[in-house]
XYZ file of C-alpha atoms in Angstrom:
562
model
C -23.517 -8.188 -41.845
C -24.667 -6.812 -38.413
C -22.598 -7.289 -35.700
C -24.437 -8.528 -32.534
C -23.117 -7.297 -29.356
C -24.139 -8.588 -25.777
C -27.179 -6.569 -24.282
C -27.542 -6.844 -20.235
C -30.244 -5.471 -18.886
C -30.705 -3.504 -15.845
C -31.961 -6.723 -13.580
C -29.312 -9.086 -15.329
C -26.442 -6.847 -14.839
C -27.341 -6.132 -10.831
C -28.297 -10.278 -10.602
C -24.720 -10.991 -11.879
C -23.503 -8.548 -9.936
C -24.485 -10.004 -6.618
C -23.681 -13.256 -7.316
C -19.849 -12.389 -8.308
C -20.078 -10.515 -4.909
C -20.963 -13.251 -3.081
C -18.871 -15.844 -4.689
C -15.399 -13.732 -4.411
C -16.406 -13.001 -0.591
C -17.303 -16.794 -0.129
C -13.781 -17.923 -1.440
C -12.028 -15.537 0.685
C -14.486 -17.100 3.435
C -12.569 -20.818 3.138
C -9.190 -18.747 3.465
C -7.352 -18.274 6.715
C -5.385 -16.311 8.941
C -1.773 -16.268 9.264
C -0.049 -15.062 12.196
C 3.075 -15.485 14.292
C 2.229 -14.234 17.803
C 5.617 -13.032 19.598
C 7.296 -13.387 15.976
C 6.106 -9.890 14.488
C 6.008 -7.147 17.080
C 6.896 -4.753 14.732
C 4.213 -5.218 12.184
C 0.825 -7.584 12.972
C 0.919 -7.861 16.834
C 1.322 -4.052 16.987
C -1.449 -3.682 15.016
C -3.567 -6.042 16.883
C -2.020 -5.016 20.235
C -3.672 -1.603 19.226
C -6.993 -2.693 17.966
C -7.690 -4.444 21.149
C -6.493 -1.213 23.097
C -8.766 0.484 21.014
C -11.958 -1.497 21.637
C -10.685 -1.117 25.423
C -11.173 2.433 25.095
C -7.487 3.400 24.978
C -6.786 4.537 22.124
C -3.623 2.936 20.510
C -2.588 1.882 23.956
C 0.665 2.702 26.461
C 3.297 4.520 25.392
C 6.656 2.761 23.418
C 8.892 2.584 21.277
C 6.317 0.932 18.488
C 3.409 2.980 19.546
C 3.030 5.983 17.137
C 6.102 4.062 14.658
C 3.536 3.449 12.144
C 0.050 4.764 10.611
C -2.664 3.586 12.521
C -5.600 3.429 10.234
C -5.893 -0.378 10.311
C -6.258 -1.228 13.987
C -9.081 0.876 13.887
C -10.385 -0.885 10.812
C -10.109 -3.962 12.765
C -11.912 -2.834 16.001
C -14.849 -1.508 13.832
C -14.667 -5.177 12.423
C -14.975 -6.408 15.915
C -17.990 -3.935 17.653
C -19.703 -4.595 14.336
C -19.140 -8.767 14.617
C -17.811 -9.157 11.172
C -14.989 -11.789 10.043
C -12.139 -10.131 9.301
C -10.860 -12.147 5.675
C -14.499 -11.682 4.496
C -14.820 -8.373 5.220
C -11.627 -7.500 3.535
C -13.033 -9.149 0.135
C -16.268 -7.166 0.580
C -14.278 -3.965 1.038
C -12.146 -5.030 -1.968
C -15.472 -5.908 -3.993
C -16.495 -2.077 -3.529
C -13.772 -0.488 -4.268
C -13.995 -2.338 -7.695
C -17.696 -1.724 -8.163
C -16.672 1.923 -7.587
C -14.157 1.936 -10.413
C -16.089 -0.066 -12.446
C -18.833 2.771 -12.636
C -16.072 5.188 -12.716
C -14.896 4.443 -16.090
C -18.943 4.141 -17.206
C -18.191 7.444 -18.937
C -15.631 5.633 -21.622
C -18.271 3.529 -23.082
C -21.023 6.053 -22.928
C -21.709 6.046 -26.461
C -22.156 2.518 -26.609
C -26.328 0.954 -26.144
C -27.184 0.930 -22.586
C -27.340 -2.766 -22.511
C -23.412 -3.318 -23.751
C -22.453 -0.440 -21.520
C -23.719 -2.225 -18.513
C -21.675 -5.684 -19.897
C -18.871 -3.396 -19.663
C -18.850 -2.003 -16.565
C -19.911 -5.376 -15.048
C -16.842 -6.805 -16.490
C -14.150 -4.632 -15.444
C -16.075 -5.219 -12.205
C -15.515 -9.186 -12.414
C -11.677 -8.458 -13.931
C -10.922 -6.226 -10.644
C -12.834 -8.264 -8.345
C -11.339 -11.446 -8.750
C -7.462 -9.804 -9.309
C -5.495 -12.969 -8.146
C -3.550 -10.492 -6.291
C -6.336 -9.649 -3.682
C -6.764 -12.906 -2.157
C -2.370 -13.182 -2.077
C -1.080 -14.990 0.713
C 0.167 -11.566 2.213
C -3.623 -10.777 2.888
C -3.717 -13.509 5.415
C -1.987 -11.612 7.966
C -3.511 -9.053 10.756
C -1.659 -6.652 8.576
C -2.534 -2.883 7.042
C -1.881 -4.468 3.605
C -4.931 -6.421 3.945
C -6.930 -3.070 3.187
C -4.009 -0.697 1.602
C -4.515 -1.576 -2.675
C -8.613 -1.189 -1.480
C -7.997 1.775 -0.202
C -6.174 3.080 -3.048
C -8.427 1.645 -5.637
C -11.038 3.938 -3.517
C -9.386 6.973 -4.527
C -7.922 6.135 -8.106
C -11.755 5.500 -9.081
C -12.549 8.742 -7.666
C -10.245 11.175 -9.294
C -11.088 9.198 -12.419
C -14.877 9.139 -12.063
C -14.878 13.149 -11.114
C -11.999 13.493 -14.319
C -14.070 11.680 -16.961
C -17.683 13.560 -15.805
C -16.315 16.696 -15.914
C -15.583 16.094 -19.931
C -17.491 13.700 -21.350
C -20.814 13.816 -19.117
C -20.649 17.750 -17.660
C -24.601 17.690 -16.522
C -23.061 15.091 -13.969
C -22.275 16.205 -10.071
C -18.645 15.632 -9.604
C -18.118 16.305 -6.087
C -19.522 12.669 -5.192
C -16.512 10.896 -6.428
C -14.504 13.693 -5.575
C -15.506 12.601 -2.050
C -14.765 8.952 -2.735
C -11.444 9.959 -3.760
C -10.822 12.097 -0.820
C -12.422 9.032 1.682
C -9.383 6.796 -0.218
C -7.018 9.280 0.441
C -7.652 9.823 3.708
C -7.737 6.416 4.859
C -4.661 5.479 2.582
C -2.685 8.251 3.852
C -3.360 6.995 7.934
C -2.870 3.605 6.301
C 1.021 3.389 5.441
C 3.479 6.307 5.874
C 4.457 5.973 2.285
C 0.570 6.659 0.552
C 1.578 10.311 0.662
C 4.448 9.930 -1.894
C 2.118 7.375 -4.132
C -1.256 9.120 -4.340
C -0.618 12.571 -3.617
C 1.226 13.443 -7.659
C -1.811 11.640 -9.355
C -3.957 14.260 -7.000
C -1.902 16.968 -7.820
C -1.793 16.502 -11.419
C -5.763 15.520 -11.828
C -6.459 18.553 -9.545
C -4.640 21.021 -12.193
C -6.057 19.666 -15.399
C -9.495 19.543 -13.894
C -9.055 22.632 -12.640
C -8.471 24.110 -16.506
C -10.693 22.414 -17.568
C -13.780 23.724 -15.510
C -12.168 27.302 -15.034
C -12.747 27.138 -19.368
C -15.977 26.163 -18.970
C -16.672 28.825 -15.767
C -17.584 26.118 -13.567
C -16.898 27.374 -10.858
C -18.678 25.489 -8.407
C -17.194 22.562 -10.217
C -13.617 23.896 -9.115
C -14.529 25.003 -5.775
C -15.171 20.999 -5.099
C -12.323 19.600 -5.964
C -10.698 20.811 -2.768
C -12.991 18.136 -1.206
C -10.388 15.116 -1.056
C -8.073 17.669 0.682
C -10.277 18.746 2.972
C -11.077 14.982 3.980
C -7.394 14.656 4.155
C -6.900 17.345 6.199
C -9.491 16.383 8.786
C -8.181 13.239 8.736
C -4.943 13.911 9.837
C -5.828 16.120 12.212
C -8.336 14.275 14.066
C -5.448 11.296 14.713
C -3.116 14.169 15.352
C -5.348 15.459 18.092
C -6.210 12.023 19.566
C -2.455 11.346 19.466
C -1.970 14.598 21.511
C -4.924 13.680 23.805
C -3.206 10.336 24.948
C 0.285 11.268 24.172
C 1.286 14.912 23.795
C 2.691 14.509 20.324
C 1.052 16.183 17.880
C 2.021 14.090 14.908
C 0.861 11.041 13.257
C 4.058 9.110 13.681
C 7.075 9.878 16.102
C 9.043 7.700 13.647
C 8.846 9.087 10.262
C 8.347 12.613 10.979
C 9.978 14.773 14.250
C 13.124 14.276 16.168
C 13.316 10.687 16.028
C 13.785 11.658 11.681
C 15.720 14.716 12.453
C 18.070 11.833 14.758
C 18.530 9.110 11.924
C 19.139 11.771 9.043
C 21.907 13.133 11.409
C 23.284 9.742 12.067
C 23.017 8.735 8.072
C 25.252 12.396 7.243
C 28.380 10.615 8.862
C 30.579 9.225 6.282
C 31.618 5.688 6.291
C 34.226 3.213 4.782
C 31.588 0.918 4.248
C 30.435 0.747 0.489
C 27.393 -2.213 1.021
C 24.393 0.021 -0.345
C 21.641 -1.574 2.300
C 23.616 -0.050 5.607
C 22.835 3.008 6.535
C 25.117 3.069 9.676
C 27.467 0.944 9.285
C 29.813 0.113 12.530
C 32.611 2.532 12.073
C 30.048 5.398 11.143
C 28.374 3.821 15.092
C 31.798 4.200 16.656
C 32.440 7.466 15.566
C 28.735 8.557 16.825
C 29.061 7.198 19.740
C 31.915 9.665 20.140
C 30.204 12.336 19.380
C 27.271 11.973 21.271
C 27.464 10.582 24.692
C 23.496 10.839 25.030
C 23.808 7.460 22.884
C 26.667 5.509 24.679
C 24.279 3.902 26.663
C 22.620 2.486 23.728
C 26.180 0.822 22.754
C 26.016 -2.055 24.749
C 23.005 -3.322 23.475
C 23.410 -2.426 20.072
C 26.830 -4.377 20.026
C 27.227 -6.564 22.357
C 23.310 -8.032 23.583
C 22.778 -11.365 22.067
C 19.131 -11.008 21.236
C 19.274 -7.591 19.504
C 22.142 -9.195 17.099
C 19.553 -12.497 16.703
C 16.458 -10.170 16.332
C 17.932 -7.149 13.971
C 21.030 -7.935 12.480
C 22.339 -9.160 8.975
C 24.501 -12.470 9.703
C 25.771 -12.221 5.876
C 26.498 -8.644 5.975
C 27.370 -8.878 9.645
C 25.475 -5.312 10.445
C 22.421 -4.228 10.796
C 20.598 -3.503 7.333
C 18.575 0.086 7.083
C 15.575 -0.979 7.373
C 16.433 -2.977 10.710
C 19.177 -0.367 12.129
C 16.048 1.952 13.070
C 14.130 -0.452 14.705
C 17.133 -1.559 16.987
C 17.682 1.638 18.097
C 14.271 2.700 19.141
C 14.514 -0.916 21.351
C 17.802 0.194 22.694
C 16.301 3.541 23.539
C 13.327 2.030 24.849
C 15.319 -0.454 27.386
C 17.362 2.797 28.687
C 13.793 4.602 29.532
C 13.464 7.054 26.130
C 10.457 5.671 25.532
C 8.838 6.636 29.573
C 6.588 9.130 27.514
C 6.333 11.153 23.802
C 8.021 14.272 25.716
C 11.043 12.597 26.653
C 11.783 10.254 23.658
C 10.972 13.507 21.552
C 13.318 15.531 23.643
C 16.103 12.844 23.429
C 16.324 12.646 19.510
C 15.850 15.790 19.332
C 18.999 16.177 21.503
C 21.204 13.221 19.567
C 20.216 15.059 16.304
C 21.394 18.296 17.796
C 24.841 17.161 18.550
C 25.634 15.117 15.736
C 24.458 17.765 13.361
C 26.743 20.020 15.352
C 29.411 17.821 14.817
C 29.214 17.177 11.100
C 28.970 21.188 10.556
C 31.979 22.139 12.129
C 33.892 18.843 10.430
C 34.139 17.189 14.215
C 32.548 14.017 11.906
C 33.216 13.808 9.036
C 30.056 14.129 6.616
C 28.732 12.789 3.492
C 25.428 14.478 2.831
C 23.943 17.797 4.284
C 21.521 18.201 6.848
C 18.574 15.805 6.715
C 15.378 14.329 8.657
C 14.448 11.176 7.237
C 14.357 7.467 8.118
C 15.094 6.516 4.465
C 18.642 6.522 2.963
C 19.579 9.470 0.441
C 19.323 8.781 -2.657
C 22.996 7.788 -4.371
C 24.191 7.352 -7.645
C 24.934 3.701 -6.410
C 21.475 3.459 -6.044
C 20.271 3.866 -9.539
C 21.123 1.122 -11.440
C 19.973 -1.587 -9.028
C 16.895 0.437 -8.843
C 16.446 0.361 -12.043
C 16.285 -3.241 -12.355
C 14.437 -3.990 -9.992
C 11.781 -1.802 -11.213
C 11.675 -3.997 -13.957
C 11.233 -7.186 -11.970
C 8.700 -5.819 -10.165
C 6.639 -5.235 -13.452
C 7.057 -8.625 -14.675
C 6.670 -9.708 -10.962
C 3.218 -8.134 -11.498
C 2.004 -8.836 -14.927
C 2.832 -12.673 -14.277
C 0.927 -12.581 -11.073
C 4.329 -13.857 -8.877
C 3.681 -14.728 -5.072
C -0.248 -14.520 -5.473
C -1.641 -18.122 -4.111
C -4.407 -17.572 -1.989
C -3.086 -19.937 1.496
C -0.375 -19.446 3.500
C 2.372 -22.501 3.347
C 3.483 -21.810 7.241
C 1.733 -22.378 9.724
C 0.721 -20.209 12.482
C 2.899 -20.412 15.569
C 0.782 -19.220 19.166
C -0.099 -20.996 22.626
C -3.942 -22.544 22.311
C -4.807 -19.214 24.330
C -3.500 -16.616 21.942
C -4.751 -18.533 19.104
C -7.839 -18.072 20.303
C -7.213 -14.872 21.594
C -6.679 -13.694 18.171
C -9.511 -16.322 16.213
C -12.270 -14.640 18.871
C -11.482 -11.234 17.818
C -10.988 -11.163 14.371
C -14.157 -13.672 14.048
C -12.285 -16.058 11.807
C -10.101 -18.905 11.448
C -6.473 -19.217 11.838
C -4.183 -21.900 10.242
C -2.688 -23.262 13.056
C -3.361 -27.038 12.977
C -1.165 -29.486 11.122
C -1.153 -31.930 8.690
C -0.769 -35.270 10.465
C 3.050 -35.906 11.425
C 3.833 -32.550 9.815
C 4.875 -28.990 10.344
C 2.274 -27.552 7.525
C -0.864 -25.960 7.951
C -3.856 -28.792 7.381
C -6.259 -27.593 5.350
C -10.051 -29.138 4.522
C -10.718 -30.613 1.019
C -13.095 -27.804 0.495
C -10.448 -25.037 1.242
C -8.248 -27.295 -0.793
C -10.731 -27.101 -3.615
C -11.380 -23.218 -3.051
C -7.884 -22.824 -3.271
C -8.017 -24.715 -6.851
C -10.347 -22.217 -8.042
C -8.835 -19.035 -6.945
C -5.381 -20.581 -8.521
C -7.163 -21.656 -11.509
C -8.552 -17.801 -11.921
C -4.740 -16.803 -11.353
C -3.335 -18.601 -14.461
C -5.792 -17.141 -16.565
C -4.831 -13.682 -15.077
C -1.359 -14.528 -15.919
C -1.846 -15.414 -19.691
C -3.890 -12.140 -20.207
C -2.865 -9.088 -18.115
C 0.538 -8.735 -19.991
C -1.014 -9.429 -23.560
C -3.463 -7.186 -22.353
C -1.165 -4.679 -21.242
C 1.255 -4.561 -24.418
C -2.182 -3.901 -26.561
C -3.352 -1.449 -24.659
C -0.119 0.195 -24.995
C -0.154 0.256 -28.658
C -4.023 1.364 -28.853
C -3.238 4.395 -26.117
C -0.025 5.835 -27.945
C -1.276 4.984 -31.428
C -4.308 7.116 -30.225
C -1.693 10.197 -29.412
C -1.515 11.821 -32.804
C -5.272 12.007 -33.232
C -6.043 13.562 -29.945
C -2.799 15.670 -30.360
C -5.133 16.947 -33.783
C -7.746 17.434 -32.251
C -7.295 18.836 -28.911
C -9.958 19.115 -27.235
C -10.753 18.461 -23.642
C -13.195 15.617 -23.984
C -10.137 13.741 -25.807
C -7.201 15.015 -24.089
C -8.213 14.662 -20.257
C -9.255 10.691 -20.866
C -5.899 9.912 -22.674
C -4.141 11.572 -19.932
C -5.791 9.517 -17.028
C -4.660 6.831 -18.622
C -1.529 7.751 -18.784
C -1.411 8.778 -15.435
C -2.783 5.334 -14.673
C 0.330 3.636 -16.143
C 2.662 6.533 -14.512
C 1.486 5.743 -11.216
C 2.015 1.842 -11.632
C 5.398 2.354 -12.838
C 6.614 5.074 -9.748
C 4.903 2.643 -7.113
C 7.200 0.009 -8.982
C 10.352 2.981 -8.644
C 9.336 3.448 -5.247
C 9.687 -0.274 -4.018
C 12.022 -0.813 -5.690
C 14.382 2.018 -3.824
C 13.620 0.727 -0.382
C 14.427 -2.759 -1.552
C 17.819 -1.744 -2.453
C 18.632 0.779 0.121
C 17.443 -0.570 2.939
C 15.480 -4.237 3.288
C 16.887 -6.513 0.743
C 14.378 -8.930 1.448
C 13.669 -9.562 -2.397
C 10.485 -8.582 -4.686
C 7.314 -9.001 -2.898
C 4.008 -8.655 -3.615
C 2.733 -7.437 -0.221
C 4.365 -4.280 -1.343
C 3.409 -4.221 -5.230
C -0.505 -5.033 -4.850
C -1.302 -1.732 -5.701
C 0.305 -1.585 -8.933
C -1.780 -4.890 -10.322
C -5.747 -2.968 -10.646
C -3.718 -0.131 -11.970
C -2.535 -2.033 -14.711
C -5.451 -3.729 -15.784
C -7.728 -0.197 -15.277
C -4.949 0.820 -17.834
C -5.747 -2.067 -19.982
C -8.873 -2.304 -19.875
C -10.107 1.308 -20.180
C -7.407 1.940 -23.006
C -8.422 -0.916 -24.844
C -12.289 0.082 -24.698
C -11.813 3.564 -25.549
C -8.930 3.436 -28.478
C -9.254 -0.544 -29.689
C -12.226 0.283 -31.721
C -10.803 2.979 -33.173
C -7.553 1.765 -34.304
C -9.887 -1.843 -35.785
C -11.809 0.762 -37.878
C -8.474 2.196 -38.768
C -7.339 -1.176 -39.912
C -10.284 -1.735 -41.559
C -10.857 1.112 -43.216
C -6.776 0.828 -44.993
């Protein structure tokens, strides 16, 4: 009997196409923002602080202790938003929309063999699948936050290594350096995004980069090869050109003076003193602070307010550990520094650390402190053998965390806290709503009964998300490694390089996972969230979805055929 399969033609599939466009933006239109104005000055009022400076004309704005503590990509995202008059929530979803039309065609290579007409049904829904993941409209894209755009942005360049990686062995007469230039644009931007894209996206680069390189230099492509230095070119300029405007405005020539320079160089120093203190999330504890401030008399000054000022203990520290946690020790110091005049200009907070680092690195050589690692710049703790196991396990959390769709309803439950003037401060400039009026007699956000029934939609779309992507997941695994001995057989690059994208696909899920997962234990302790883990939820269902449509027919034949 034949077996009918669903034909789409060309005006069907771009009809459908538009319309799931314009439905996913108009849900994310009924959603709101969240935002706590004088409650997050380390995270969204920085960023907004420096989109407004940048619309000013100022770049990222005067000099402190937050200015350069962070990639900066987003505030300029937002004041392109604003000079072009475009909401911000909506224009997130429409950003988020392309990036999974981009990956949907990038994968058009797996199905090639396929009519035209089911090939199109295919790439239309992986499309749908990505564009309504339940964990793009997440509560943690409310904020004025660089999450908002970060799993976009990565999707972005994911598609392109993959679209350039699949052409260049199963459709050669295809130009590859157009998605090589998507992937490089998602690089880019991902890198200036978050300090920590470098460590995520730059091993899947690495390793596409050498197997496509093999792969073309076989073929004597070489034009081909000469192309894929495109996304690190992009990179490169990238990089540059915020390095330059940083040393335009500020004199440092550096993306961040937090992550990277003296201020690192300072904080590895202060992390090589060795401790009594066996609590995995402090970093420097307050006998490892006594003995530094010792050591160093550049940071006695900082002392007082690091131990005895009221609203630096309410603001950074631990009241159940009774310290300041890692990932809040940092930013306590940079305020301390910052009320002592560090932070009058780049030159002399770069000249201070550099100066505390100095001396304290001094000391630990020549066993004045005692020492526990070597030499080191780096905000983040080193890596222990303590570390591993509750690493470890929380890895695994976060998988489940993600394949259940955990922490992904589409409203915010708080409400936002501002004055009437900063709310609409912040609702003028971002060109959308904010959820700062209350249900009556209540502290909650009020919300209309058509956001209410938006929201029932979106949440409806999430259970069914949540019933498939880990069935979906566990068959994919079985049709990708069940696939292994047959390409292993055959070897050939036009069955090789497809299995191991897809393996690379599942690799890079499972070290964003790893990666998390450290930081949660080492330093914030703040529990599994999916801010942090969006990322990791299109990888797993490009995983599924393309191993499923490449191998699941084969291994049903199999079946069959036994």
């Amino acid at each position: 009997m034949k077996q009918t399969r669903l034909q789409l033609s060309p005006r069907a599939f771009w009809l459908c196409f538009a319309l799931l466009v314009c439905l996913r933006c108009a849900l994310s239109g009924f959603q709101q923002v969240y935002t706590w104005v004088g409650g997050a000055p380390l995270d969204d009022e920085l960023m907004f602080r420096a989109a407004n400076a940048i619309t000013a004309g100022q770049w990222l704005g005067a000099y402190d202790y937050l200015t350069l503590s962070k990639a900066m990509f987003f505030p300029v995202w937002l004041a392109l938003l604003h000079a072009l008059h475009l909401p911000y929530l909506v224009s997130g979803a429409a950003l988020w929309c392309a990036a999974s039309a981009l990956a949907a065609f990038a994968f058009a290579p797996l199905w090639r063999q396929k009519p035209a007409g089911t090939a199109r049904a295919y790439a239309l829904a992986l499309f749908a699948a990505l564009a309504f993941l339940p964990s793009s409209w997440a509560a943690y894209t409310l904020r004025v936050y660089r999450d908002n755009i970060f799993p976009a942005l990565c999707l972005v360049f994911f598609a392109g290594m993959a679209g350039a990686a699949l052409r260049a062995v199963l459709a050669p007469a295809r130009r590859l350096w157009p998605w090589l230039l998507a992937a490089g644009a998602g690089l880019a931007c991902a890198y200036l995004d978050r300090e920590d894209a470098g460590l995520f996206l730059l091993p899947f680069a690495a390793a596409a980069t050498v197997i496509l390189l093999t792969v073309l230099a076989r073929a004597r492509r070489w034009g081909a090869c000469a192309a894929q230095a495109l996304p690190y070119a992009l990179l490169a300029a990238a990089v540059l050109a915020f390095c330059g405007l940083n040393q335009q405005h500020y004199g440092v020539f550096a993306l961040s003076d937090f992550s990277e320079g003296p201020f690192a160089a300072a904080m590895g120093a202060m992390m090589r003193v060795d401790t009594e203190s066996e609590e995995p999330l402090l970093s420097v504890p307050a006998d490892a602070r006594a003995q530094i401030y010792a050591a160093a008399p550049q940071l006695e000054p900082l002392a007082c307010w690091l131990e005895e000022d009221p609203q630096m203990q309410n603001d950074f520290r631990d009241p159940e550990l009774d310290d300041y946690r890692a990932g809040s020790f940092y930013w306590a110091i940079r305020r301390a520094a910052q009320y002592e005049g560090v932070y009058a200009d780049a030159g002399t907070a770069a000249a201070y650390w550099q100066d505390v680092a100095d001396t304290l690195n001094a000391a630990c050589d020549d066993g004045t402190l005692p020492s526990r690692t070597g030499e080191r710049a780096a905000t983040s703790q080193p890596i222990r053998a303590a570390y591993v196991a509750p690493t470890l396990a929380e890895t695994a959390r976060s998988v489940v965390h993600v394949l259940f769709f955990a922490d992904c309803a589409p409203y915010e439950t708080l409400r936002s806290i501002g004055t009437e003037e900063n709310i609409a401060r912040w609702t003028a400039y971002l060109g959308c709503g904010v959820n700062s009026a209350a249900e009556a007699g209540r502290d909650t956000p009020y919300y209309s009964p058509y956001q209410k029934l938006a929201f029932g939609v979106m949440e409806a779309i999430a259970w069914v998300y949540r019933a498939l992507l880990w069935a979906g997941v566990l068959a994919a695994l079985v049709c990708h490694f069940g696939a292994l001995p047959g390409v292993l057989r055959r070897r050939t690059a036009a069955d090789t390089v497809p299995w191991l994208l897809l393996l690379g696909l599942l690799g890079m899920a499972l070290l964003r996972c790893a990666m998390i997962a450290f930081v949660e234990v080492s330093s914030f302790g703040i529990g599994t969230s999916t801010m942090y883990l969006a990322t990791v939820h299109p990888l797993l269902l490009l995983y599924a979805f393309a191993a499923l449509a490449a191998y699941g027919g084969r291994l049903r034949r199999k079946g069959g055929t036994a």
